[in-house]
mmCIF file of C-alpha atoms in Angstrom:
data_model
loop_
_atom_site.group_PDB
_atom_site.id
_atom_site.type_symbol
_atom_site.label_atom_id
_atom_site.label_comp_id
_atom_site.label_asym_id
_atom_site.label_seq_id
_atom_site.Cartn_x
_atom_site.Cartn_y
_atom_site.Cartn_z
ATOM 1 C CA UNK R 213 60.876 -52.647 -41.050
ATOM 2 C CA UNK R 214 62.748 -49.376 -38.935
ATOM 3 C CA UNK R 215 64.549 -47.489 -41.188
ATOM 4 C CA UNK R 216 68.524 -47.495 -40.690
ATOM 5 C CA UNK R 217 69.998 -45.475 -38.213
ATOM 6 C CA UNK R 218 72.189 -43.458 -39.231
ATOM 7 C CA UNK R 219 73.345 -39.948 -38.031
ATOM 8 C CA UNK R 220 71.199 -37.687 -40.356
ATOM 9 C CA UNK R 221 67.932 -39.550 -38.825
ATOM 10 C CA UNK R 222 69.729 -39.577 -35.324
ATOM 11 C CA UNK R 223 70.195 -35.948 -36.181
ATOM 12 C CA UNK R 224 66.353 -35.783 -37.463
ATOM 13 C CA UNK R 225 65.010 -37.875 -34.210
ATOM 14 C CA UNK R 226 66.673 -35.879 -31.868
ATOM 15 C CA UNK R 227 65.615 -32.462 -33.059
ATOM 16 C CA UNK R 228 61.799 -33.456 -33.002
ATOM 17 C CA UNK R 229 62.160 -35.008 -29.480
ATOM 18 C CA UNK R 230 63.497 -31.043 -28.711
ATOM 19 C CA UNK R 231 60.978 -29.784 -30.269
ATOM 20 C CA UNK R 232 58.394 -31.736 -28.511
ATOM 21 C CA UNK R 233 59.977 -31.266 -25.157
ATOM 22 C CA UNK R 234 59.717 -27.707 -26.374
ATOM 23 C CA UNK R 235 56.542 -26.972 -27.274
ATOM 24 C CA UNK R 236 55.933 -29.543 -23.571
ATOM 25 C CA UNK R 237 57.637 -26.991 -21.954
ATOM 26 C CA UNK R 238 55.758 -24.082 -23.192
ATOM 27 C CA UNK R 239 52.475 -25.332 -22.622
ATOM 28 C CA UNK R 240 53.747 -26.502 -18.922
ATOM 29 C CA UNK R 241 54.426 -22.453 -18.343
ATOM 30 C CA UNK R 242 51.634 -21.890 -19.392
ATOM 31 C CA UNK R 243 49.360 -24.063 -17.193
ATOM 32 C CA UNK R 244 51.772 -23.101 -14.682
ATOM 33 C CA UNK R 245 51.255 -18.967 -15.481
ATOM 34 C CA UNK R 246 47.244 -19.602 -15.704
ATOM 35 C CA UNK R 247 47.199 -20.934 -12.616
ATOM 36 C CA UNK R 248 48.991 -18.037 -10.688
ATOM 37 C CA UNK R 249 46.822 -16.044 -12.590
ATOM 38 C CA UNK R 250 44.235 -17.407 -11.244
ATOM 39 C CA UNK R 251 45.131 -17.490 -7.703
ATOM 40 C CA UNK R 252 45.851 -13.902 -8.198
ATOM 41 C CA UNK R 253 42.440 -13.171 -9.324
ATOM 42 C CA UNK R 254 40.893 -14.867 -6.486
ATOM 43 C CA UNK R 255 43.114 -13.158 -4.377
ATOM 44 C CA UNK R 256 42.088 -9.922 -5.854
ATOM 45 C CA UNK R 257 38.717 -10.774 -5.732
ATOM 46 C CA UNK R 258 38.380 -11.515 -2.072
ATOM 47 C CA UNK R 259 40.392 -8.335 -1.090
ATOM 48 C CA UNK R 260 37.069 -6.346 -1.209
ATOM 49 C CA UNK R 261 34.978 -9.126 0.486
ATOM 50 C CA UNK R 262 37.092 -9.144 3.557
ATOM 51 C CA UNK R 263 37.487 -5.484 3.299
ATOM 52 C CA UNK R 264 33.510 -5.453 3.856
ATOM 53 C CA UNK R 265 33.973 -8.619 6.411
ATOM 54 C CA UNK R 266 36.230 -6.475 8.564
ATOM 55 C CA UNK R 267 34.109 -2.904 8.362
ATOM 56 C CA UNK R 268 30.908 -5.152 9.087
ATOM 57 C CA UNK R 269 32.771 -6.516 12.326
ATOM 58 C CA UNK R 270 33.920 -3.469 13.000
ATOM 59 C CA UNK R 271 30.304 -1.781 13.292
ATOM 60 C CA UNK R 272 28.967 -4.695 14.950
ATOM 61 C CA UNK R 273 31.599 -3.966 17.540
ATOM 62 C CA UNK R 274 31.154 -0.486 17.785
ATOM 63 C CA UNK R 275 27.468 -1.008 17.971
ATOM 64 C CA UNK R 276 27.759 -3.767 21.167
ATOM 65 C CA UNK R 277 30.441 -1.312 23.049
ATOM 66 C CA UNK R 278 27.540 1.563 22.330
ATOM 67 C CA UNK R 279 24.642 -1.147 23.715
ATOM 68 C CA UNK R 280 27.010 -1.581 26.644
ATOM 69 C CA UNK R 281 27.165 2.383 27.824
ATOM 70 C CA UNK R 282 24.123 2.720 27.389
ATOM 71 C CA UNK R 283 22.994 -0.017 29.452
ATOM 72 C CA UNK R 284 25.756 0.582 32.063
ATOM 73 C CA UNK R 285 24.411 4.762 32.278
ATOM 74 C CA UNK R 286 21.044 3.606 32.467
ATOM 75 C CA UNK R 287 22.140 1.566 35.431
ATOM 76 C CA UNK R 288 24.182 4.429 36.761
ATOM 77 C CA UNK R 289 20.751 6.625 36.688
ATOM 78 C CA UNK R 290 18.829 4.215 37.934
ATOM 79 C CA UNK R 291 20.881 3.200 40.942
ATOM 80 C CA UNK R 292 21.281 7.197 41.287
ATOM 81 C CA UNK R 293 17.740 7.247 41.277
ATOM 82 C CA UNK R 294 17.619 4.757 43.602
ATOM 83 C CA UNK R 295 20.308 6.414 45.977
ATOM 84 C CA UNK R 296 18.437 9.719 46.028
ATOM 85 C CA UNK R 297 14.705 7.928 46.345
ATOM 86 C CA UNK R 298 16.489 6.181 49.625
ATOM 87 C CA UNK R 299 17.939 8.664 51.142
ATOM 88 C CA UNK R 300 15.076 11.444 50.475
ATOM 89 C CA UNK R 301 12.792 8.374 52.323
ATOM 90 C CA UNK R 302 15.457 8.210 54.850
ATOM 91 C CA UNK R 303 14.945 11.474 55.741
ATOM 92 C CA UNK R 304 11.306 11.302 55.932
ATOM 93 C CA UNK R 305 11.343 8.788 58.437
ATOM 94 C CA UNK R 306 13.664 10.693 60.209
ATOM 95 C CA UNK R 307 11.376 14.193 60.351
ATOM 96 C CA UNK R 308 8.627 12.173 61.109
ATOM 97 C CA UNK R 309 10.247 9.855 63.758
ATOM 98 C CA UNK R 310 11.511 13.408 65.567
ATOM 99 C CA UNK R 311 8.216 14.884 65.024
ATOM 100 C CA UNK R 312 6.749 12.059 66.884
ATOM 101 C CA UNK R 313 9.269 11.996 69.682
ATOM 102 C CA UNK R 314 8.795 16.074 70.081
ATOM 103 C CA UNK R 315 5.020 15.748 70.519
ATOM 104 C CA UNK R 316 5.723 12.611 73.078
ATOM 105 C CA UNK R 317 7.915 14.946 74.447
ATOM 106 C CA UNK R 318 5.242 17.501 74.637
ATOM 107 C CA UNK R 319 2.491 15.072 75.797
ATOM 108 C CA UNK R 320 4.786 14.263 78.702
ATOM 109 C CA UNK R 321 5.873 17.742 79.535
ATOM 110 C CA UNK R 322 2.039 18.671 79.739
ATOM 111 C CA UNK R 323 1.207 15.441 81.466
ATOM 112 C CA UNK R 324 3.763 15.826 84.394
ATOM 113 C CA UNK R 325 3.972 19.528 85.036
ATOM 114 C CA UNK R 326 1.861 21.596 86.874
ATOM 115 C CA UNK R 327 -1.885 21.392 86.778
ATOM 116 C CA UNK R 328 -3.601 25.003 86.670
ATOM 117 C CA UNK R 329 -6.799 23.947 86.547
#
């Protein structure tokens, strides 16, 4: 049997349906506050972990643009090396190309001119 309705249990009813919806509401700010919380602490926590992401890639970086001089000056020395090597063989073939052609020279001079013997 439901007890009679009348406007002291109306009264009654309705305050503990506020009170629930209440105490619903206060435990739905706090799920909702725990959960920010929590994003904030993950958000705090990978600060320093992409912090140490980003200076990693940044010496990794610096460390390829380093490999690259150096390879590109070693490749500058060598083709300087090269240059020089070249040219100082250059020029040996070219002493020894007028020495020859100064003694054919010479041979001829000697071979034509006058005999005095």
């Amino acid at each position: 049997m439901e007890p009679r309705r009348n406007a002291s249990n109306v009264d009654s009813m309705t305050a503990n349906r506020r009170r629930e919806e209440q105490k619903l509401k206060v435990l739905t700010d706090y799920t909702g506050e725990t959960t920010r919380l929590q994003i904030a602490a993950k958000s705090e926590i990978s600060i320093p972990q992409r912090r140490r992401a980003a200076q990693t890639l940044k010496l990794q970086t610096e460390s390829q643009i380093r490999d690259l001089q150096d390879r590109r000056a070693a490749a500058k020395r060598r083709h300087d090396l090269d240059v020089s090597q070249s040219q100082a063989l250059a020029n040996e073939l070219e002493r020894r190309q007028a020495e020859r052609d100064r003694k054919e020279r010479e041979v001829q001079r000697i071979a034509t001119g006058p005999r005095n013997i």
